[in-house]
């Protein structure tokens, strides 16, 4: 047995079969009549209308057999479907496709088969009209033609059945749409009379069906347009431009009780097959809920607009003193009220008082107008608790009445007072605190709990804005106080700076002599000191330098705190800084019998920092490690490198610091009780260290336990290697190296005799330098005019004309062009140096005098003089 092939368009064919909605339906006389006729015409025992499904063939009509279906695999009809062509098998025994078919070898014992495809919807075969005989026979072309005709009748029956089903379904849908629709529907004839109306329309308009059938549709419209309806219909039927028919619009329908109901009306013309209008269908959609919702939405939008404006523009409202008027007018608009007020509740010794910020004008004469002005200005506050307003601001009660004149708290109204029909007073709370109230009168809408609930967001917004108002008022006061405090602090800071500057000058002036003469005595070559005298003079210089370092530390801290310390951040080798600091303190370590241990650096460590300040940090930490070490102790310096920074550790073998006191170490003037011991210090070195390291983008810290020494560490950011080819190295002393081909004149303008004597002693041994001294700027200028010097060394604080005034005269006089002017002053603060250089001094030296730096500076300018000489 050979099963039929599956058609290439099987999916579409099965879809066409399913669309017929005929499978598994009961037998129908129309189909049975055709199969009976086929049996009689062709004299066969079996005639079938067979529909080939996915896995079966099902018989819509069967004559001669009882079975209603068979498997598709044994189906003869499936072969006709596969080829979409008539199939005739005159003798199944002689056809290899069917000789062993179950339907051949068993009931119904098919020996002859003729089937014609059924194509009710076009070219897709869904089944066959087939003839079956139990004996072989021939089948002529004429017989095939007749079979084709009968098959076409079956196709027509299938099409009609499908159309009937569709019409039935449409009718049911129409019935459901008309009678069960959630919109009103009214059928109207060409004369405008109602011929049908659905239940929804009856409920909507309050009528019974008997009251409307046969009546003109105008019964459902307001009187002002009722007479126009027939004209609309007549004009449309006459071919006029439709104004209502075919176009939807919102209108009012009239209820049986006379009230209007907002509806959306759409009228459609219903035509027959000849495109003639036979009736009209009116569709009414109830818009009552929508209209009510729109009113609520408009009302809510109004409320939201007020809330949004109040919240987003509160700063502008408050800055322009428009907040209270804005809230009052918004309240009137939201509640459709004639009068409103809003105020702030202020506590008093006895009870709360109301300060009115905004109120609708209720005046009726000059006296009442003055009263209103007093209320608006805040000059007058309300305090009576037993009134319509008082119960609100005094006790936080809501007072609501639709009859003001019968209310127990009404009080008396003066003659001429505007009539008040209703009143609502609402307290404004912030948490449990009563902070304000508002009130309305003569509202056009009912005063009830619903209105109060609806106004709650407005009430909450009022609370927020009143709090903001209070906070901004407090803020303004705080800002005013802060401005006053800032001015006072700036004044104090200026006074502090002036004091520090003055202190620096006054202290450095005598130190200049102390340190300078001690250095001269210690370096004297003509009259060398004895060993004892050398120790004594060294002690004098050491004490002077110690006092100078204390002054410098105080000034450094002041500069840092004032943000006036400028740093020169540049790439450098940290090894050079460490070398420089260690060599500076080498003698101190030897004197204290301290062993210095330096571990090898992990690599060439380049950092970004200020060389001088980095050295200052190291000197400070190393000095502390020396001072607070034990006898014959050790100091270890290690350097650790990470991906972005270098950490320098200074570890001592001293007594250590308890962890709970580590945070005190970097506080100014806190020496952790060491001030009561023999070790000298100000207690601000570590505070300066922290400030300097942080300003160089590093960190500083300590690791220590009591009894086990301490490790102070700091970090600095790693520099780009390419930027460090010329890293600085600063060390060593500078001495005089003056060309001795001729003598050079140095004019020293200084009024202090001690300082004059010091300079004489400093330059005494150098015959190449001729020193001329002037005790005032005026004398110095006169000497310069008589015999111009090579270099001028000038104090700033001079009797009469000061150093800056003298510099100005020198700069303007062409005779003095080419003379180098060096400032030497006890004004040593950074801003003093900056101001001096900005004024035009070629260099700025500070007291106490650093002889090596003086020598270096003089060498520089004398060399320049040589280069410029003709």
Short mmCIF file of C-alpha atoms in Angstrom, two decimals, residues 111-572:
data_model
loop_
_atom_site.label_atom_id
_atom_site.label_comp_id
_atom_site.label_asym_id
_atom_site.label_seq_id
_atom_site.Cartn_x
_atom_site.Cartn_y
_atom_site.Cartn_z
CA UNK A 111 -12.53 -2.42 -6.27
CA UNK A 112 -13.52 0.83 -8.01
CA UNK A 113 -12.98 4.46 -6.97
CA UNK A 114 -13.73 7.81 -8.66
CA UNK A 115 -13.22 11.09 -6.79
CA UNK A 116 -13.33 14.77 -7.80
CA UNK A 117 -11.59 17.45 -5.65
CA UNK A 118 -13.72 20.00 -3.78
CA UNK A 119 -12.39 23.58 -3.96
CA UNK A 120 -15.08 25.82 -2.37
CA UNK A 121 -12.73 28.76 -1.74
CA UNK A 122 -10.60 28.75 -4.90
CA UNK A 123 -7.72 26.48 -5.81
CA UNK A 124 -7.09 24.70 -2.52
CA UNK A 125 -8.69 21.20 -2.39
CA UNK A 126 -10.24 20.37 0.98
CA UNK A 127 -11.85 17.01 0.09
CA UNK A 128 -13.66 15.08 -2.67
CA UNK A 129 -17.04 13.90 -3.90
CA UNK A 130 -16.24 10.24 -4.47
CA UNK A 131 -17.93 7.07 -5.80
CA UNK A 132 -17.04 3.55 -4.55
CA UNK A 133 -17.99 0.15 -5.98
CA UNK A 134 -17.18 -3.37 -4.80
CA UNK A 135 -16.49 -4.55 -8.33
CA UNK A 136 -14.25 -3.16 -11.05
CA UNK A 137 -15.76 -0.95 -13.74
CA UNK A 138 -14.85 1.60 -16.37
CA UNK A 139 -15.54 5.35 -16.02
CA UNK A 140 -16.11 7.38 -19.15
CA UNK A 141 -15.28 11.03 -19.73
CA UNK A 142 -19.01 11.85 -19.75
CA UNK A 143 -19.34 10.25 -16.33
CA UNK A 144 -16.35 12.26 -15.09
CA UNK A 145 -18.08 15.41 -16.36
CA UNK A 146 -21.23 14.55 -14.45
CA UNK A 147 -19.20 13.84 -11.31
CA UNK A 148 -17.54 17.24 -11.70
CA UNK A 149 -20.94 18.94 -11.87
CA UNK A 150 -22.11 17.23 -8.73
CA UNK A 151 -18.84 18.18 -7.00
CA UNK A 152 -19.48 21.84 -7.91
CA UNK A 153 -22.88 21.57 -6.24
CA UNK A 154 -21.19 20.31 -3.10
CA UNK A 155 -18.76 23.26 -3.30
CA UNK A 156 -21.70 25.66 -3.54
CA UNK A 157 -23.32 24.03 -0.52
CA UNK A 158 -20.09 24.45 1.43
CA UNK A 159 -19.85 28.12 0.42
CA UNK A 160 -23.50 28.79 1.33
CA UNK A 161 -23.03 27.03 4.63
CA UNK A 162 -20.03 29.24 5.42
CA UNK A 163 -21.97 32.36 4.45
CA UNK A 164 -24.92 31.26 6.57
CA UNK A 165 -22.69 30.74 9.55
CA UNK A 166 -21.12 34.15 9.01
CA UNK A 167 -24.52 35.83 8.71
CA UNK A 168 -25.74 34.09 11.84
CA UNK A 169 -22.62 35.19 13.72
CA UNK A 170 -23.01 38.74 12.42
CA UNK A 171 -26.63 38.80 13.46
CA UNK A 172 -25.72 37.63 16.93
CA UNK A 173 -22.99 40.25 17.16
CA UNK A 174 -25.33 42.95 15.93
CA UNK A 175 -27.92 41.89 18.46
CA UNK A 176 -25.30 41.99 21.21
CA UNK A 177 -23.97 45.33 19.99
CA UNK A 178 -27.41 46.82 19.88
CA UNK A 179 -29.14 45.38 22.92
CA UNK A 180 -26.20 44.73 25.26
CA UNK A 181 -23.99 47.67 24.33
CA UNK A 182 -22.70 50.05 27.02
CA UNK A 183 -23.69 52.94 24.76
CA UNK A 184 -27.13 54.20 23.87
CA UNK A 185 -28.36 53.23 20.38
CA UNK A 186 -31.43 54.54 18.62
CA UNK A 187 -32.65 53.42 15.16
CA UNK A 188 -34.45 56.17 13.26
CA UNK A 189 -36.39 55.92 10.00
CA UNK A 190 -36.14 58.37 7.14
CA UNK A 191 -38.89 60.50 8.65
CA UNK A 192 -36.97 60.88 11.92
CA UNK A 193 -39.14 58.52 13.94
CA UNK A 194 -37.69 56.07 16.44
CA UNK A 195 -38.03 52.47 15.29
CA UNK A 196 -35.86 50.81 17.96
CA UNK A 197 -33.95 51.80 21.07
CA UNK A 198 -31.61 49.70 23.17
CA UNK A 199 -31.86 49.19 26.96
CA UNK A 200 -28.82 51.41 27.74
CA UNK A 201 -30.45 54.40 26.02
CA UNK A 202 -33.69 53.76 27.89
CA UNK A 203 -31.88 53.74 31.25
CA UNK A 204 -29.79 56.76 30.31
CA UNK A 205 -32.77 58.90 29.35
CA UNK A 206 -35.35 57.49 31.79
CA UNK A 207 -37.89 56.22 29.23
CA UNK A 208 -39.59 52.88 28.58
CA UNK A 209 -39.51 51.40 25.08
CA UNK A 210 -43.26 52.01 24.54
CA UNK A 211 -42.79 55.71 25.33
CA UNK A 212 -40.29 56.16 22.48
CA UNK A 213 -41.15 53.76 19.63
CA UNK A 214 -42.85 55.71 16.85
CA UNK A 215 -42.00 59.11 18.39
CA UNK A 216 -39.85 61.67 16.61
CA UNK A 217 -36.26 61.62 17.82
CA UNK A 218 -36.59 65.29 18.77
CA UNK A 219 -38.15 64.10 22.02
CA UNK A 220 -34.63 63.29 23.20
CA UNK A 221 -33.11 66.71 22.46
CA UNK A 222 -33.24 70.06 24.28
CA UNK A 223 -36.10 72.34 23.08
CA UNK A 224 -33.76 74.86 21.42
CA UNK A 225 -32.54 72.31 18.87
CA UNK A 226 -35.45 69.82 18.77
CA UNK A 227 -37.09 71.51 15.76
CA UNK A 228 -33.87 71.32 13.76
CA UNK A 229 -33.52 67.52 13.76
CA UNK A 230 -35.99 66.84 10.93
CA UNK A 231 -34.28 69.54 8.90
CA UNK A 232 -30.93 67.81 9.41
CA UNK A 233 -32.36 64.52 8.09
CA UNK A 234 -34.26 66.11 5.17
CA UNK A 235 -31.19 68.14 4.13
CA UNK A 236 -29.00 65.04 4.22
CA UNK A 237 -31.45 62.95 2.16
CA UNK A 238 -31.65 65.77 -0.38
CA UNK A 239 -27.86 65.61 -0.83
CA UNK A 240 -26.95 68.57 1.34
CA UNK A 241 -23.72 68.93 3.30
CA UNK A 242 -24.12 66.92 6.52
CA UNK A 243 -23.64 68.81 9.78
CA UNK A 244 -24.56 66.07 12.21
CA UNK A 245 -24.95 62.83 10.26
CA UNK A 246 -21.67 61.02 9.80
CA UNK A 247 -19.95 63.36 12.24
CA UNK A 248 -19.64 62.90 15.98
CA UNK A 249 -19.91 65.77 18.42
CA UNK A 250 -20.67 66.50 22.05
CA UNK A 251 -24.25 67.60 22.75
CA UNK A 252 -26.79 67.57 25.55
CA UNK A 253 -29.54 64.93 25.55
CA UNK A 254 -32.72 65.64 27.48
CA UNK A 255 -33.75 63.23 30.19
CA UNK A 256 -37.41 62.41 30.69
CA UNK A 257 -37.36 64.54 33.87
CA UNK A 258 -36.06 67.53 31.91
CA UNK A 259 -32.43 67.62 33.02
CA UNK A 260 -29.62 67.63 30.49
CA UNK A 261 -27.15 64.79 30.13
CA UNK A 262 -23.85 65.41 28.29
CA UNK A 263 -23.38 62.81 25.54
CA UNK A 264 -21.27 62.21 22.48
CA UNK A 265 -23.69 61.78 19.55
CA UNK A 266 -22.77 59.98 16.34
CA UNK A 267 -25.46 59.46 13.63
CA UNK A 268 -24.70 57.04 10.81
CA UNK A 269 -26.73 56.48 7.67
CA UNK A 270 -27.62 52.81 6.94
CA UNK A 271 -27.89 51.95 3.21
CA UNK A 272 -29.15 48.97 1.22
CA UNK A 273 -27.42 47.18 -1.63
CA UNK A 274 -28.44 49.99 -3.96
CA UNK A 275 -26.71 52.56 -1.69
CA UNK A 276 -30.06 54.00 -0.72
CA UNK A 277 -30.50 55.28 2.84
CA UNK A 278 -33.07 53.13 4.60
CA UNK A 279 -32.59 54.29 8.18
CA UNK A 280 -30.23 56.05 10.61
CA UNK A 281 -28.47 54.77 13.68
CA UNK A 282 -27.80 57.20 16.51
CA UNK A 283 -25.12 56.26 19.05
CA UNK A 284 -25.09 58.10 22.38
CA UNK A 285 -22.08 57.80 24.69
CA UNK A 286 -22.70 59.02 28.23
CA UNK A 287 -20.17 61.74 29.11
CA UNK A 288 -21.52 62.49 32.59
CA UNK A 289 -18.64 60.78 34.37
CA UNK A 290 -16.16 62.30 31.95
CA UNK A 291 -17.56 65.79 32.49
CA UNK A 292 -17.47 65.28 36.24
CA UNK A 293 -13.93 63.92 35.95
CA UNK A 294 -12.92 66.90 33.81
CA UNK A 295 -14.27 69.25 36.43
CA UNK A 296 -12.34 67.36 39.08
CA UNK A 297 -9.24 67.36 36.88
CA UNK A 298 -9.51 71.09 36.27
CA UNK A 299 -9.91 71.59 39.96
CA UNK A 300 -6.98 69.29 40.74
CA UNK A 301 -4.87 71.00 38.08
CA UNK A 302 -5.64 74.31 39.70
CA UNK A 303 -4.53 72.90 43.03
CA UNK A 304 -1.41 71.31 41.53
CA UNK A 305 -0.56 74.55 39.74
CA UNK A 306 -0.70 76.39 43.04
CA UNK A 307 1.37 73.73 44.81
CA UNK A 308 3.95 73.57 42.00
CA UNK A 309 4.30 77.33 41.78
CA UNK A 310 4.59 77.64 45.54
CA UNK A 311 7.24 74.91 45.83
CA UNK A 312 9.37 75.71 42.75
CA UNK A 313 9.25 79.51 42.97
CA UNK A 314 9.23 79.92 46.73
CA UNK A 315 12.54 81.79 46.75
CA UNK A 316 11.24 84.38 44.28
CA UNK A 317 7.95 84.60 46.18
CA UNK A 318 9.74 85.13 49.46
CA UNK A 319 12.36 87.51 48.14
CA UNK A 320 9.66 89.72 46.66
CA UNK A 321 7.42 89.51 49.75
CA UNK A 322 4.71 88.00 47.53
CA UNK A 323 4.38 84.63 49.27
CA UNK A 324 1.43 85.47 51.49
CA UNK A 325 -0.57 87.30 48.82
CA UNK A 326 0.07 84.41 46.44
CA UNK A 327 -1.26 81.86 48.94
CA UNK A 328 -4.30 83.96 49.78
CA UNK A 329 -5.28 84.56 46.14
CA UNK A 330 -4.69 80.89 45.31
CA UNK A 331 -6.97 79.91 48.20
CA UNK A 332 -9.73 82.21 46.95
CA UNK A 333 -9.47 80.82 43.44
CA UNK A 334 -9.40 77.18 44.54
CA UNK A 335 -12.47 77.56 46.75
CA UNK A 336 -14.27 80.16 44.61
CA UNK A 337 -14.54 82.44 47.64
CA UNK A 338 -15.02 86.20 47.93
CA UNK A 339 -12.79 86.66 50.98
CA UNK A 340 -9.70 84.94 52.40
CA UNK A 341 -6.88 85.51 54.83
CA UNK A 342 -3.69 83.72 55.82
CA UNK A 343 -1.50 84.35 58.81
CA UNK A 344 1.23 83.08 61.09
CA UNK A 345 0.55 81.84 64.62
CA UNK A 346 2.94 83.29 67.20
CA UNK A 347 3.01 82.07 70.81
CA UNK A 348 2.63 84.62 73.61
CA UNK A 349 2.79 84.41 77.41
CA UNK A 350 -0.97 83.78 77.68
CA UNK A 351 -2.14 82.24 74.41
CA UNK A 352 -1.38 82.17 70.72
CA UNK A 353 -1.69 85.31 68.62
CA UNK A 354 -2.36 85.64 64.90
CA UNK A 355 -0.14 87.80 62.72
CA UNK A 356 -2.05 88.31 59.48
CA UNK A 357 0.19 88.42 56.43
CA UNK A 358 -2.47 88.69 53.72
CA UNK A 359 -6.21 89.46 53.84
CA UNK A 360 -8.87 90.34 51.29
CA UNK A 361 -10.03 93.91 51.64
CA UNK A 362 -13.17 93.97 53.82
CA UNK A 363 -13.15 97.71 54.42
CA UNK A 364 -16.24 99.84 53.97
CA UNK A 365 -15.07 103.22 55.33
CA UNK A 366 -11.88 105.11 56.23
CA UNK A 367 -11.71 103.69 59.73
CA UNK A 368 -12.03 100.10 58.52
CA UNK A 369 -9.44 100.76 55.80
CA UNK A 370 -6.94 101.91 58.42
CA UNK A 371 -7.68 98.76 60.42
CA UNK A 372 -7.05 96.59 57.35
CA UNK A 373 -3.73 98.36 56.72
CA UNK A 374 -2.65 97.73 60.29
CA UNK A 375 -3.55 94.06 59.97
CA UNK A 376 -1.66 93.69 56.67
CA UNK A 377 1.44 95.46 57.96
CA UNK A 378 1.68 93.23 61.04
CA UNK A 379 1.39 96.17 63.43
CA UNK A 380 -1.72 94.63 64.91
CA UNK A 381 -2.13 91.02 66.00
CA UNK A 382 -5.35 89.19 66.89
CA UNK A 383 -5.46 87.63 70.34
CA UNK A 384 -9.15 86.95 71.14
CA UNK A 385 -9.47 83.16 71.40
CA UNK A 386 -13.28 83.18 71.55
CA UNK A 387 -14.09 84.09 67.94
CA UNK A 388 -14.44 82.41 64.58
CA UNK A 389 -10.75 83.13 63.98
CA UNK A 390 -9.64 82.70 67.58
CA UNK A 391 -10.76 79.08 67.93
CA UNK A 392 -8.48 78.29 65.00
CA UNK A 393 -5.26 80.16 65.88
CA UNK A 394 -5.60 79.75 69.66
CA UNK A 395 -6.66 76.08 69.87
CA UNK A 396 -5.98 74.61 66.42
CA UNK A 397 -9.65 73.80 65.78
CA UNK A 398 -11.32 73.65 62.36
CA UNK A 399 -14.29 76.04 62.34
CA UNK A 400 -16.85 75.53 59.57
CA UNK A 401 -20.28 77.06 59.19
CA UNK A 402 -22.74 77.66 56.35
CA UNK A 403 -24.64 80.19 58.46
CA UNK A 404 -22.30 82.74 59.97
CA UNK A 405 -24.98 84.88 61.60
CA UNK A 406 -26.38 82.08 63.77
CA UNK A 407 -22.99 80.71 64.85
CA UNK A 408 -22.27 80.98 68.58
CA UNK A 409 -18.82 82.51 67.95
CA UNK A 410 -20.03 85.03 65.41
CA UNK A 411 -19.56 88.18 67.44
CA UNK A 412 -21.00 91.47 66.25
CA UNK A 413 -20.48 92.94 62.78
CA UNK A 414 -20.36 96.74 62.52
CA UNK A 415 -22.83 98.58 60.35
CA UNK A 416 -21.68 98.43 56.75
CA UNK A 417 -19.60 95.25 57.17
CA UNK A 418 -19.83 93.05 54.03
CA UNK A 419 -22.28 90.17 54.36
CA UNK A 420 -20.70 86.80 55.13
CA UNK A 421 -22.77 83.77 54.18
CA UNK A 422 -20.36 80.97 55.12
CA UNK A 423 -16.97 80.61 56.79
CA UNK A 424 -14.16 78.03 57.02
CA UNK A 425 -11.11 78.42 59.25
CA UNK A 426 -8.31 75.85 58.98
CA UNK A 427 -5.25 75.52 61.28
CA UNK A 428 -1.83 74.87 59.73
CA UNK A 429 0.31 72.41 61.66
CA UNK A 430 3.96 71.44 61.31
CA UNK A 431 3.96 68.08 63.02
CA UNK A 432 2.17 68.82 66.26
CA UNK A 433 3.11 72.50 66.30
CA UNK A 434 0.49 75.07 65.28
CA UNK A 435 2.28 77.55 63.01
CA UNK A 436 -0.46 79.29 61.03
CA UNK A 437 -4.03 79.36 59.76
CA UNK A 438 -6.10 80.38 56.77
CA UNK A 439 -9.78 81.22 56.41
CA UNK A 440 -12.29 81.74 53.58
CA UNK A 441 -15.76 83.28 53.47
CA UNK A 442 -18.57 83.43 50.93
CA UNK A 443 -17.43 80.31 49.07
CA UNK A 444 -19.58 79.37 46.06
CA UNK A 445 -19.23 75.69 46.86
CA UNK A 446 -20.55 73.78 49.87
CA UNK A 447 -18.31 73.76 52.94
CA UNK A 448 -17.94 70.17 54.09
CA UNK A 449 -15.42 67.54 55.06
CA UNK A 450 -14.86 66.67 51.39
CA UNK A 451 -13.63 70.20 50.68
CA UNK A 452 -11.44 70.11 53.78
CA UNK A 453 -9.88 66.80 52.69
CA UNK A 454 -9.34 68.14 49.17
CA UNK A 455 -7.56 71.21 50.56
CA UNK A 456 -5.19 69.08 52.66
CA UNK A 457 -2.30 69.22 50.12
CA UNK A 458 -2.70 73.00 50.04
CA UNK A 459 -2.62 73.07 53.84
CA UNK A 460 0.53 70.91 53.88
CA UNK A 461 2.16 73.17 51.30
CA UNK A 462 1.32 76.21 53.42
CA UNK A 463 3.04 74.49 56.37
CA UNK A 464 6.12 73.81 54.24
CA UNK A 465 6.27 77.37 52.90
CA UNK A 466 5.73 78.92 56.33
CA UNK A 467 8.59 76.80 57.68
CA UNK A 468 10.75 77.83 54.72
CA UNK A 469 9.79 81.44 55.33
CA UNK A 470 10.87 81.13 58.96
CA UNK A 471 14.06 79.30 58.02
CA UNK A 472 14.96 81.90 55.40
CA UNK A 473 14.31 84.68 57.90
CA UNK A 474 16.54 82.85 60.39
CA UNK A 475 19.06 82.24 57.64
CA UNK A 476 19.14 85.92 56.76
CA UNK A 477 19.75 86.72 60.41
CA UNK A 478 22.44 84.04 60.60
CA UNK A 479 24.03 85.37 57.39
CA UNK A 480 23.95 88.86 58.84
CA UNK A 481 25.55 87.57 62.04
CA UNK A 482 28.08 85.58 60.02
CA UNK A 483 28.94 88.64 57.95
CA UNK A 484 29.49 90.60 61.13
CA UNK A 485 31.56 87.74 62.57
CA UNK A 486 33.50 87.48 59.31
CA UNK A 487 34.24 91.19 59.35
CA UNK A 488 35.32 90.90 62.95
CA UNK A 489 37.44 87.82 62.14
CA UNK A 490 39.03 89.58 59.18
CA UNK A 491 39.74 92.56 61.35
CA UNK A 492 41.21 90.25 64.00
CA UNK A 493 43.19 88.43 61.32
CA UNK A 494 44.56 91.70 60.01
CA UNK A 495 45.44 92.66 63.56
CA UNK A 496 47.08 89.28 64.07
CA UNK A 497 49.04 89.64 60.83
CA UNK A 498 50.11 93.14 61.79
CA UNK A 499 51.11 91.89 65.22
CA UNK A 500 53.08 88.97 63.77
CA UNK A 501 54.75 91.23 61.28
CA UNK A 502 55.61 93.70 64.01
CA UNK A 503 56.75 90.92 66.33
CA UNK A 504 58.86 89.42 63.59
CA UNK A 505 60.51 92.77 62.91
CA UNK A 506 61.09 93.63 66.54
CA UNK A 507 62.50 90.21 67.39
CA UNK A 508 64.60 89.77 64.28
CA UNK A 509 66.32 93.14 64.65
CA UNK A 510 68.20 92.25 67.91
CA UNK A 511 68.64 88.66 66.68
CA UNK A 512 70.40 90.07 63.64
CA UNK A 513 73.12 91.42 65.92
CA UNK A 514 73.21 88.37 68.23
CA UNK A 515 73.57 85.79 65.46
CA UNK A 516 75.65 87.96 63.16
CA UNK A 517 78.29 88.91 65.73
CA UNK A 518 78.43 85.35 67.08
CA UNK A 519 79.10 84.09 63.55
CA UNK A 520 81.78 86.70 63.02
CA UNK A 521 83.45 85.89 66.31
CA UNK A 522 83.34 82.18 65.55
CA UNK A 523 84.89 82.66 62.09
CA UNK A 524 87.39 85.35 63.01
CA UNK A 525 90.74 84.69 61.39
CA UNK A 526 92.74 87.66 62.64
CA UNK A 527 91.87 87.21 66.34
CA UNK A 528 90.83 83.56 66.74
CA UNK A 529 88.98 82.55 69.88
CA UNK A 530 90.14 80.09 72.45
CA UNK A 531 88.42 76.70 72.64
CA UNK A 532 86.38 77.81 75.63
CA UNK A 533 85.40 81.05 73.94
CA UNK A 534 84.54 79.12 70.78
CA UNK A 535 82.18 76.86 72.77
CA UNK A 536 80.61 79.89 74.40
CA UNK A 537 80.11 81.77 71.14
CA UNK A 538 78.72 78.58 69.54
CA UNK A 539 76.21 78.37 72.40
CA UNK A 540 75.22 82.02 71.82
CA UNK A 541 74.71 81.36 68.09
CA UNK A 542 72.87 78.11 68.80
CA UNK A 543 70.50 79.84 71.22
CA UNK A 544 69.94 82.66 68.74
CA UNK A 545 69.22 80.19 65.95
CA UNK A 546 66.86 78.30 68.27
CA UNK A 547 64.99 81.51 69.05
CA UNK A 548 64.88 82.30 65.33
CA UNK A 549 63.48 78.83 64.55
CA UNK A 550 60.75 79.35 67.14
CA UNK A 551 59.83 82.67 65.55
CA UNK A 552 59.87 81.08 62.10
CA UNK A 553 57.63 78.22 63.24
CA UNK A 554 55.03 80.62 64.64
CA UNK A 555 55.14 82.68 61.45
CA UNK A 556 54.94 79.58 59.27
CA UNK A 557 51.82 78.38 61.09
CA UNK A 558 50.26 81.83 60.73
CA UNK A 559 51.04 81.89 57.00
CA UNK A 560 49.56 78.43 56.46
CA UNK A 561 46.41 79.20 58.41
CA UNK A 562 45.96 82.43 56.42
CA UNK A 563 46.53 80.58 53.14
CA UNK A 564 49.48 82.86 52.36
CA UNK A 565 52.27 80.31 52.08
CA UNK A 566 53.17 79.83 48.42
CA UNK A 567 54.81 76.53 47.48
CA UNK A 568 57.06 75.84 44.52
CA UNK A 569 55.86 72.36 43.53
CA UNK A 570 58.28 70.64 41.14
CA UNK A 571 59.79 67.22 40.46
CA UNK A 572 62.81 66.30 42.58
#
